[in-house]
Short mmCIF file of C-alpha atoms and ligand atoms in Angstrom, two decimals:
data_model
loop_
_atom_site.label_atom_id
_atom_site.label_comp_id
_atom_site.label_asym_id
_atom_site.label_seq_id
_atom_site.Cartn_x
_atom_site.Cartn_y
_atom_site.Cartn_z
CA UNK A 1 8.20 -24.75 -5.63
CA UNK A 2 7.95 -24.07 -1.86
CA UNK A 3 6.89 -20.98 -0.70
CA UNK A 4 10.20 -19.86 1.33
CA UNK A 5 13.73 -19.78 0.02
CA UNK A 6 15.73 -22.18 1.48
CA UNK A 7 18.21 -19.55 1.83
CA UNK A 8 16.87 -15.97 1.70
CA UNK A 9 18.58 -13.64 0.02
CA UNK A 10 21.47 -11.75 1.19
CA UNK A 11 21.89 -7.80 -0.31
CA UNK A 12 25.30 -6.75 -0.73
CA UNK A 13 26.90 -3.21 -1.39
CA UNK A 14 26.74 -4.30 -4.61
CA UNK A 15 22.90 -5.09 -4.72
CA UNK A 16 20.64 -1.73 -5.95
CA UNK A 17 17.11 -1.43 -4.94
CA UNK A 18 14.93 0.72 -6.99
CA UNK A 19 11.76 1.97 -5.11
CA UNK A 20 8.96 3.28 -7.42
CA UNK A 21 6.30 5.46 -5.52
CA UNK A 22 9.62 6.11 -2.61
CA UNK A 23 8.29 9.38 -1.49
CA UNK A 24 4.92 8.24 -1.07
CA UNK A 25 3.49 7.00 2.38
CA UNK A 26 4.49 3.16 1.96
CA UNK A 27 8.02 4.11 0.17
CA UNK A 28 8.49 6.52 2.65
CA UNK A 29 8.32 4.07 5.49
CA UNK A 30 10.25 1.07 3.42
CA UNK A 31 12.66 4.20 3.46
CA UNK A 32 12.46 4.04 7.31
CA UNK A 33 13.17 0.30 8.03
CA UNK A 34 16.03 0.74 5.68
CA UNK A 35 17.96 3.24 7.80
CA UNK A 36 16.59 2.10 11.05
CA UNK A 37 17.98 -1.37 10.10
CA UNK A 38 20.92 -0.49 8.04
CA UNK A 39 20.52 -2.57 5.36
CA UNK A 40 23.48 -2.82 2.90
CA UNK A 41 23.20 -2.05 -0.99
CA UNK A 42 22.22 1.28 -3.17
CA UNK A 43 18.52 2.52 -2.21
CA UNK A 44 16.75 4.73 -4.63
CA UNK A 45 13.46 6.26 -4.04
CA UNK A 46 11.80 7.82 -6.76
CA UNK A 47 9.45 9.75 -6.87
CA UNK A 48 7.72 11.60 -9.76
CA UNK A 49 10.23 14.19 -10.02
CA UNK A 50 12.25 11.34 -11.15
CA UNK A 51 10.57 10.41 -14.18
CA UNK A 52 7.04 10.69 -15.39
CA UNK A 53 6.39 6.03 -14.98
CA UNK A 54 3.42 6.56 -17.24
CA UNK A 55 6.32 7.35 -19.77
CA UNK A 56 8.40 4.41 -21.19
CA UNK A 57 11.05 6.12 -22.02
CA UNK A 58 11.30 7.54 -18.81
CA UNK A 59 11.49 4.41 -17.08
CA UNK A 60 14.04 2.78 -19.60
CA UNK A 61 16.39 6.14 -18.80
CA UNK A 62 15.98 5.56 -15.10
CA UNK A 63 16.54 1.35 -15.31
CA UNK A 64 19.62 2.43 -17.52
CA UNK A 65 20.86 5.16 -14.80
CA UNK A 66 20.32 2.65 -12.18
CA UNK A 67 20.92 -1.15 -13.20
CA UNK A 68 18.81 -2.17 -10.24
CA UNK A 69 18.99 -5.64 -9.18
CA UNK A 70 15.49 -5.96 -6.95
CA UNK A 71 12.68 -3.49 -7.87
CA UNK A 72 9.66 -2.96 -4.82
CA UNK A 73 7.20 -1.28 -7.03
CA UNK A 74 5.19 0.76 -4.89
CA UNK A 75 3.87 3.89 -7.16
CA UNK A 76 0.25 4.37 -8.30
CA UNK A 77 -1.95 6.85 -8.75
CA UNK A 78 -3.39 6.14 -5.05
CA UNK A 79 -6.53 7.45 -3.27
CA UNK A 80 -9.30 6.91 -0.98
CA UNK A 81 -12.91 6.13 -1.39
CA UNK A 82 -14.14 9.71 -2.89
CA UNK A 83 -11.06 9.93 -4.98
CA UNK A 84 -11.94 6.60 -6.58
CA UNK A 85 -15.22 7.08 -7.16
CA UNK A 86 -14.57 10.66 -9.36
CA UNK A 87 -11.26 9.46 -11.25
CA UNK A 88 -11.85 6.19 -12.57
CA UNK A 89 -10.37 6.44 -16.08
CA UNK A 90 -7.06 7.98 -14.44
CA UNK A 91 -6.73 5.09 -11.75
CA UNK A 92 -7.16 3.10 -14.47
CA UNK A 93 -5.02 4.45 -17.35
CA UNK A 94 -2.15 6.13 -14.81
CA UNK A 95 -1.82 2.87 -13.17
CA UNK A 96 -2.16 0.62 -16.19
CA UNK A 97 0.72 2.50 -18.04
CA UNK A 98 2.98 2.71 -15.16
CA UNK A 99 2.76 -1.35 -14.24
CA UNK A 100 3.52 -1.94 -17.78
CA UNK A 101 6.49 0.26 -18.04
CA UNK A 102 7.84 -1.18 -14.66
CA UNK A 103 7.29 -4.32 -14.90
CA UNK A 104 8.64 -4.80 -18.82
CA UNK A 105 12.08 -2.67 -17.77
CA UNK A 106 12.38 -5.23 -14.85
CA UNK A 107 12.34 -8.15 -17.54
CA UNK A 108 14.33 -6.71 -19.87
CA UNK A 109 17.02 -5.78 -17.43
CA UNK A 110 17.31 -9.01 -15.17
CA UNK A 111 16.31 -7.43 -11.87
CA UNK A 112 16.54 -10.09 -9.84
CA UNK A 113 13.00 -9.60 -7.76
CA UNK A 114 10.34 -7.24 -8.37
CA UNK A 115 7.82 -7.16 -5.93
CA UNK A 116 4.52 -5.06 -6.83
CA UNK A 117 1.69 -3.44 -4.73
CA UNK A 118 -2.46 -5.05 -5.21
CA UNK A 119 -4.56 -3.52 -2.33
CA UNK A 120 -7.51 -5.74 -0.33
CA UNK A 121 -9.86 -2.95 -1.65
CA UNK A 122 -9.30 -4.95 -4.94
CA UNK A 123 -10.89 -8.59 -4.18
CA UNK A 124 -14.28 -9.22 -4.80
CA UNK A 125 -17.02 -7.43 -2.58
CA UNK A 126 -19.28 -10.44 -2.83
CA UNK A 127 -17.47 -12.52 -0.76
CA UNK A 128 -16.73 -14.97 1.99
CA UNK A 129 -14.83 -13.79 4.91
CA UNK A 130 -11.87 -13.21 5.89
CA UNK A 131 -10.46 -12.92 2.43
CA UNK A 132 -7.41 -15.34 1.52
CA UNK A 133 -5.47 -13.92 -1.37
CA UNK A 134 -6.10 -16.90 -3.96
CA UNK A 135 -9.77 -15.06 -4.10
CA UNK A 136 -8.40 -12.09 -5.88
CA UNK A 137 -10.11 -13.14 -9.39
CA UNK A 138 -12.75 -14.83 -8.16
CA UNK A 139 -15.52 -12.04 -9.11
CA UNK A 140 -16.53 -8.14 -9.54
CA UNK A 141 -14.84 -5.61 -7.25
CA UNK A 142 -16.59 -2.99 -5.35
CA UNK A 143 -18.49 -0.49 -7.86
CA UNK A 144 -16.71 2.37 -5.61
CA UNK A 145 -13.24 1.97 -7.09
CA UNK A 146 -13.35 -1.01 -9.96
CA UNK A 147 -11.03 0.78 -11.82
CA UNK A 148 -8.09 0.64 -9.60
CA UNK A 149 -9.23 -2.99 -8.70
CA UNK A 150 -9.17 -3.91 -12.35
CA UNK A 151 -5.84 -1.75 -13.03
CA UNK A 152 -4.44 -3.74 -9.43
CA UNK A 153 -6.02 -7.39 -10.76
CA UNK A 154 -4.08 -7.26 -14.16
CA UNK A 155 -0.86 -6.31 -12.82
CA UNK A 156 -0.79 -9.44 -10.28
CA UNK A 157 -1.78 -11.44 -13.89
CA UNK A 158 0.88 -9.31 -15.28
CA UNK A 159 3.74 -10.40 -12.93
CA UNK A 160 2.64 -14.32 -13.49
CA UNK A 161 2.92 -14.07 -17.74
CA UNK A 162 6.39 -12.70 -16.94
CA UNK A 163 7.20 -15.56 -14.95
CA UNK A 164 5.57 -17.78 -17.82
CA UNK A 165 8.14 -16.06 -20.14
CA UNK A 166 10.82 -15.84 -17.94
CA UNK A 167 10.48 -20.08 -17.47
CA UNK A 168 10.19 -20.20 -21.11
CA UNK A 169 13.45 -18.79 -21.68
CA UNK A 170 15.59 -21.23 -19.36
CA UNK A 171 14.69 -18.09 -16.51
CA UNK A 172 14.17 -17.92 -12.95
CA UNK A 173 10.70 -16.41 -11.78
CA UNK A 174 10.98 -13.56 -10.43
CA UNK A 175 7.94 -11.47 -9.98
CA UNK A 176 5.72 -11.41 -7.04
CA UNK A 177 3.11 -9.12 -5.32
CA UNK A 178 1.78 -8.21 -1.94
CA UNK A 179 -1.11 -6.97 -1.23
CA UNK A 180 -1.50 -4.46 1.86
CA UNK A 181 -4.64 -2.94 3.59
CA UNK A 182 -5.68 0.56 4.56
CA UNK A 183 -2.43 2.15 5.71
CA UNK A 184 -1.57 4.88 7.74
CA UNK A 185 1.85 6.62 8.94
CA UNK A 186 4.40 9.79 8.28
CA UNK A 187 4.22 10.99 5.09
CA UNK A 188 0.59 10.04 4.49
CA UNK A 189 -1.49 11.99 2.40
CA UNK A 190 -4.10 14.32 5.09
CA UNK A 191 -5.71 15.78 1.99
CA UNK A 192 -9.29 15.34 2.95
CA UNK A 193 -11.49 15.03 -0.20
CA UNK A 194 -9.04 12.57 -1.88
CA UNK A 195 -6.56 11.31 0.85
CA UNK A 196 -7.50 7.83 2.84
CA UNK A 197 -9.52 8.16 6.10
CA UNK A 198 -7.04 7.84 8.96
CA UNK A 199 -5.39 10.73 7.82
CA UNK A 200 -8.45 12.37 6.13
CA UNK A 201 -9.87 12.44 10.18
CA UNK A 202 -6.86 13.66 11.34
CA UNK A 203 -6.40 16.51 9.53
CA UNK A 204 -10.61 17.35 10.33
CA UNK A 205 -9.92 17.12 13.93
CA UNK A 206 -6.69 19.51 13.95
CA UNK A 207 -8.79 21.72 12.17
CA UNK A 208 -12.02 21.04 14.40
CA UNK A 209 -9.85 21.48 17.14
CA UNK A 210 -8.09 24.82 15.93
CA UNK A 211 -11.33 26.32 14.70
CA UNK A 212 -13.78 25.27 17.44
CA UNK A 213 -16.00 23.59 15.06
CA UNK A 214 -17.38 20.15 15.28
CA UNK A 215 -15.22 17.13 13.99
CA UNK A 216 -17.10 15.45 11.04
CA UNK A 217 -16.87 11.47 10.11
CA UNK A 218 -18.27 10.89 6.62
CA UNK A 219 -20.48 8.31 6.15
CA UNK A 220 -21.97 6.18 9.12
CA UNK A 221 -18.90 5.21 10.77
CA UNK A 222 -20.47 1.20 10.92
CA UNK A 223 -18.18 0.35 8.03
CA UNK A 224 -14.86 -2.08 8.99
CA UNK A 225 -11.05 -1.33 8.02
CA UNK A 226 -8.13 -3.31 8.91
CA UNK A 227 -5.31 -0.45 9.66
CA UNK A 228 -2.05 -1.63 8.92
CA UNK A 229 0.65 1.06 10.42
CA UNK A 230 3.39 1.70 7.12
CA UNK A 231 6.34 0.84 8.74
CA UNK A 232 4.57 -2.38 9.89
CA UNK A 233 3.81 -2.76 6.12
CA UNK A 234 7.48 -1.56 5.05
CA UNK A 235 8.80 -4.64 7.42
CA UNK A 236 6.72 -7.41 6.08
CA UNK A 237 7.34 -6.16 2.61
CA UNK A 238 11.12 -6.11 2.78
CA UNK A 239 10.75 -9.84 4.59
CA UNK A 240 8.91 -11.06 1.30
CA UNK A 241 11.76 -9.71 -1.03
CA UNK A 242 14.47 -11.51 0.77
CA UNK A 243 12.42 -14.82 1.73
CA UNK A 244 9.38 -15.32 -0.18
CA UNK A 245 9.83 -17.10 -3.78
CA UNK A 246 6.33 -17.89 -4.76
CA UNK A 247 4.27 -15.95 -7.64
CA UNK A 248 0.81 -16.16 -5.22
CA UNK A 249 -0.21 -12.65 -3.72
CA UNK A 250 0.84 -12.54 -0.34
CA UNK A 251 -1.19 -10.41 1.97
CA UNK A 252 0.06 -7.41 4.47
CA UNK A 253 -2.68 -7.13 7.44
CA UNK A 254 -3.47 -7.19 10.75
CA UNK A 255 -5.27 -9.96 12.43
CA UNK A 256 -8.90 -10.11 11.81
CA UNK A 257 -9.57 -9.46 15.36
CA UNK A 258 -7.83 -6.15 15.00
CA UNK A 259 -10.62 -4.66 12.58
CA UNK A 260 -12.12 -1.39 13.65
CA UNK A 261 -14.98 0.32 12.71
CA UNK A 262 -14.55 4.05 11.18
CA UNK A 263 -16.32 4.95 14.46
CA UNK A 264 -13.80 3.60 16.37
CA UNK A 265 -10.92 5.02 14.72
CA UNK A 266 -12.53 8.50 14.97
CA UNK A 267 -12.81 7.80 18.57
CA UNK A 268 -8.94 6.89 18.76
CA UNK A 269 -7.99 10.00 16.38
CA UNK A 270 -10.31 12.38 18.30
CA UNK A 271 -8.09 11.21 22.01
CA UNK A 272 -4.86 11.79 20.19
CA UNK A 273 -5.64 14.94 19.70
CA UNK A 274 -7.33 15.07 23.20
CA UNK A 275 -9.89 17.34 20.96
CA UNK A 276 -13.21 17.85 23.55
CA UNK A 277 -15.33 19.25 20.85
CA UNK A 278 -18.51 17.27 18.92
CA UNK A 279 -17.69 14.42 17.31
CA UNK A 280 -20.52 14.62 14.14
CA UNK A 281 -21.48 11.56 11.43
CA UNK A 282 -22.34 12.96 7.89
CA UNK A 283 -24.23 9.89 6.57
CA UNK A 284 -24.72 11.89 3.53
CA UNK A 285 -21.68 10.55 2.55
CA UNK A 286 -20.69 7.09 1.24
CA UNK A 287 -19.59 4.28 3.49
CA UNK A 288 -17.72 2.88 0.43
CA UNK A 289 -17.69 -1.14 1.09
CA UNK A 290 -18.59 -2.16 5.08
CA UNK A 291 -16.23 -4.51 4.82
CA UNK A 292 -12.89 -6.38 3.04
CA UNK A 293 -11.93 -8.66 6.24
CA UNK A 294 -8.57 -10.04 4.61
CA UNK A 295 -6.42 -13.04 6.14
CA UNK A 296 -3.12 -12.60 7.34
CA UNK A 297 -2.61 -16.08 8.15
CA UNK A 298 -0.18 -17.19 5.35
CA UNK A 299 2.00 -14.35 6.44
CA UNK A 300 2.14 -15.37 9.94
CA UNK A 301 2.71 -19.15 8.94
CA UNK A 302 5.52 -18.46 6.85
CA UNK A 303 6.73 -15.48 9.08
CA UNK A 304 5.68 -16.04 12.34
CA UNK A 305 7.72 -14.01 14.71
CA UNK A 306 6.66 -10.80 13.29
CA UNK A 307 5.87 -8.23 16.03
CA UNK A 308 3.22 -5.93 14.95
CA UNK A 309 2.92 -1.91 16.63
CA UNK A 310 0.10 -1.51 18.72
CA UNK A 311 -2.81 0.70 17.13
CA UNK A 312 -2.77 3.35 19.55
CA UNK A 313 1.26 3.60 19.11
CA UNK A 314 0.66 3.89 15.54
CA UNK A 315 -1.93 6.10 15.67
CA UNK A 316 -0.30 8.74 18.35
CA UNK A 317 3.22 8.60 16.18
CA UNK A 318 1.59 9.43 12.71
CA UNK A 319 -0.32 12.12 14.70
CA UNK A 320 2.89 13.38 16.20
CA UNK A 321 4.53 13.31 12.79
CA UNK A 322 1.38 15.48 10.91
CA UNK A 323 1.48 17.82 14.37
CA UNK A 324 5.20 18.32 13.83
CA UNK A 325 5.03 18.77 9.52
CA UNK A 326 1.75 20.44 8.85
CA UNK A 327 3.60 23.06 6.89
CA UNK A 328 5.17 20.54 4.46
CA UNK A 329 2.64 17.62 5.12
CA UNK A 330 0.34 16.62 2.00
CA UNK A 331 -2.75 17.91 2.63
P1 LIG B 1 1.17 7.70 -2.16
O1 LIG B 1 1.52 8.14 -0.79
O2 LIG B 1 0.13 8.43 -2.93
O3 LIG B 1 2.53 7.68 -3.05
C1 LIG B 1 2.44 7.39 -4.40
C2 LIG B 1 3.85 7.32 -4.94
O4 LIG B 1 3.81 7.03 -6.34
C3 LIG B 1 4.59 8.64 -4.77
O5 LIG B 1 5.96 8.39 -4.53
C4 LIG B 1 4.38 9.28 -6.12
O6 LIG B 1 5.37 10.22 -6.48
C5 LIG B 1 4.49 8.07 -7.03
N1 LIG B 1 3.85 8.32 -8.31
C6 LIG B 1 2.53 8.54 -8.56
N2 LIG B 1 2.34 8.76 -9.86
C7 LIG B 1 3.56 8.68 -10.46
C8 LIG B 1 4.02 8.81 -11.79
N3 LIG B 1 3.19 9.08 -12.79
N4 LIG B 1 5.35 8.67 -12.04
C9 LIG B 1 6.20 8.39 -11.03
N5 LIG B 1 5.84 8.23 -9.74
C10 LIG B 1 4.52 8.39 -9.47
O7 LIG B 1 0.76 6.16 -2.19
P2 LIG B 1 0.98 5.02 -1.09
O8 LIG B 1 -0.15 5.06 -0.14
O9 LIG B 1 2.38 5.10 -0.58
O10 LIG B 1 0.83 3.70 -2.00
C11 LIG B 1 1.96 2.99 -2.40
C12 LIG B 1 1.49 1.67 -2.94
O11 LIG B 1 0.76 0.98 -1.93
C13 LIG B 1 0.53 1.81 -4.13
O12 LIG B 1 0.83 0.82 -5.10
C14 LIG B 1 -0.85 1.57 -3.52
O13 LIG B 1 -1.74 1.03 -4.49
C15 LIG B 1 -0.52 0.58 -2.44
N6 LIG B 1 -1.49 0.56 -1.32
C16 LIG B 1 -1.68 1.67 -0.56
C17 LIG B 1 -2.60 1.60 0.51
C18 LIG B 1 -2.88 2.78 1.41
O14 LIG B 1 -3.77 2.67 2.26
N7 LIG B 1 -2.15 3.88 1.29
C19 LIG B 1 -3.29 0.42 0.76
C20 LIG B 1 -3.05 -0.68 -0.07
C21 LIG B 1 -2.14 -0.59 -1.11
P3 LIG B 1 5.19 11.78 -6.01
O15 LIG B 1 5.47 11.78 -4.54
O16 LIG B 1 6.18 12.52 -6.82
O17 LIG B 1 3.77 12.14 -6.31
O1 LIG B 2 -9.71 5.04 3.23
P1 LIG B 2 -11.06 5.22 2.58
O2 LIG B 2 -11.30 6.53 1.90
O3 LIG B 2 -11.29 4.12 1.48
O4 LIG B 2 -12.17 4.95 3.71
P2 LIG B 2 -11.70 2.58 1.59
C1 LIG B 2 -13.51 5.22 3.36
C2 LIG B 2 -14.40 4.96 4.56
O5 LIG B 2 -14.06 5.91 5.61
C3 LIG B 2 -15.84 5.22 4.18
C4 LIG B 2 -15.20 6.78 5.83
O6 LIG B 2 -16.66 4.44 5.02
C5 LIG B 2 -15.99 6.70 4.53
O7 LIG B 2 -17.36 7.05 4.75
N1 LIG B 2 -14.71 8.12 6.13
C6 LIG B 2 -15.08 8.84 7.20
C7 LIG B 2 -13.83 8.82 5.42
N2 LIG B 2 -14.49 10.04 7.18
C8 LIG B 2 -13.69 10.05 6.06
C9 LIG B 2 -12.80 11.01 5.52
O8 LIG B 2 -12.61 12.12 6.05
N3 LIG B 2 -12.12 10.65 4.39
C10 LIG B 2 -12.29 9.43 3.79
N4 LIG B 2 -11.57 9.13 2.68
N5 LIG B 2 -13.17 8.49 4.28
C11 LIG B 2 -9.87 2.43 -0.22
C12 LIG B 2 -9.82 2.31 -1.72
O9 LIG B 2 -11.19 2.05 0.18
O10 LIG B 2 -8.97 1.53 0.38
C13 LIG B 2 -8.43 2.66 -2.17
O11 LIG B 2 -10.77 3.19 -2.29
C14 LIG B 2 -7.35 1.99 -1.36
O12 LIG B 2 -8.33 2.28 -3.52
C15 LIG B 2 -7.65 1.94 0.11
O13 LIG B 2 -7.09 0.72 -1.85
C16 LIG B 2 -6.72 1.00 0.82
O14 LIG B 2 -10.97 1.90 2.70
O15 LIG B 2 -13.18 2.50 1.57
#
């Protein structure tokens, strides 16, 4: 089976799109695109309020409210390095529970394409770079957060035993995943101790900045990210509903060459917020793995026109948006 649809697929009014995790950062910028595009069915963005995913009941009442015809599964119990490290049995349990609630309402109720949500902090750490995504099995994950990794790994093998079944039974495949990078945007979560590190640093300089204090990067600042801005992410993952048909993982990054060091983005954070004060390294801190270099090449072969926002764009919006909702922001 190729890769691309011969004909993507068109929503209708008629079409409903069920987004798990939609209040979250990524759901919140999927919500975004939508609008900004105008893209025609029934959008639903859950969030937890919703229904409890970790609950199967709770799931079948909201498949059975809904009827959805594509499902972007985007919830998780989500966090950065220091979160992972102190809550492994939740990132893997939470996560575990709500993939196999999702996913199994999906089957039973036809949904037409469900596209899940892996992360590159998921591959193995022992490996050759840049990462391509048939490497996702290939050995151990980072020690740092195996337990999402693992939780991640078995819903990609997950999504491909559905599609067994679903051939088995005279059915179309129909599950797929992507698998983004470090993201940033509105609606992230600034929380410091368990949030990711673009907005983790962001919400240490507004506070180095209003207190007159120094403006502290844990860890060395040598390790390397790929940032991917969310709405860049939202794009390419609304792209791969509509176009992509295949089973394989298909990867949401920037170009290798766009890889920063945490130095660097504390550099870019601290002239957003034009902050003049010290700018300190706590290498008491983990670095977490120094690097997860992933490949977006297959998305650029199969999509190649997409435009991505420049960094410091990115970076000066999501710092506008976190200026403009501290009160309400997650933090
Ligand atoms: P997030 O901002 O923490 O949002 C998580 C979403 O999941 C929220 O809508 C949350 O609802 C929902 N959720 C969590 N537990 C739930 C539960 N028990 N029942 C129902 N809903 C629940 O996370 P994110 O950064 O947007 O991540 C979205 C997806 O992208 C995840 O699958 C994550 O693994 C993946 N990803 C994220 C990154 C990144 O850097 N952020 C990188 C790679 C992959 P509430 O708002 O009600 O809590
Ligand atoms: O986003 P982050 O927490 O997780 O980044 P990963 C951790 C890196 O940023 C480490 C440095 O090198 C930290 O030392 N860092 C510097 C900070 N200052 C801070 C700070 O204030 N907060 C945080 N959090 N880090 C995550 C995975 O790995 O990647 C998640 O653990 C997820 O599961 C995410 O998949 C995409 O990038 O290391």
């Amino acid at each position: 089976m190729s890769e691309l649809r011969v004909q993507p697929l068109v929503l209708t009014d008629q079409d409903v799109v069920l987004v798990t995790g939609g209040t979250g950062l990524f759901g919140k910028a999927v919500e975004h695109v939508v609008k900004q595009d105008n893209l025609p069915g029934s959008w639903v963005f859950l969030g937890s309020k919703d229904g409890d995913l970790r609950d199967l009941s709770a799931c079948k009442a909201l498949f059975e409210k809904y009827k959805p015809t594509y499902v972007l599964h985007l919830a998780a119990f989500v966090g950065g390095l220091f979160k992972n490290m102190n809550f492994k049995v939740s990132f893997w349990l939470d996560n575990v529970n709500m993939n196999n609630n999702i996913l199994s309402c999906c089957y039973e109720y036809g949904v037409k394409k469900t596209i899940s949500c892996l992360s590159t902090c998921v591959f193995p750490d022992k490996i050759e770079y840049p990462i391509t995504e048939d490497k996702l099995h290939v050995g151990p994950p980072h020690f740092s957060n195996d337990a999402y990794a693992y939780a991640k790994r078995m819903l990609d093998m997950l999504s491909v035993w559905y599609n067994e079944q679903a051939v088995r039974e005279g059915k179309e495949s129909r599950f797929s995943s992507v698998i983004p990078t470090n993201l940033y945007g509105p609606h992230d979560n600034f929380n410091v101790e368990n949030g990711h590190v673009l907005p983790g640093l962001m919400h240490k300089c507004y506070k180095a900045q209003k207190g007159g204090s120094d403006f502290i990067v844990y860890g060395s600042g040598k390790p390397l990210r790929q940032f991917l801005f969310s709405h860049d992410a939202a794009r390419m993952l609304l792209w791969t509903m509509l176009n992509y048909q295949s089973q394989e993982p298909i990867m949401l990054c920037v170009s290798e060459e766009d890889e920063k060091s945490i130095g660097q983005v504390a550099q870019s954070i601290k002239d957003a917020f034009n902050f003049s004060g010290n700018m300190i390294f706590d290498t008491s801190k983990a670095d977490g793995q120094f690097k997860k270099t992933a490949s977006n090449a297959k998305m650029l072969r199969l999509n190649p026109t997409f435009k991505y926002t420049p960094f410091d764009e990115a970076i000066k919006t999501t710092v506008q948006w976190f200026l403009d909702n501290y009160e309400t922001a997650r933090k």
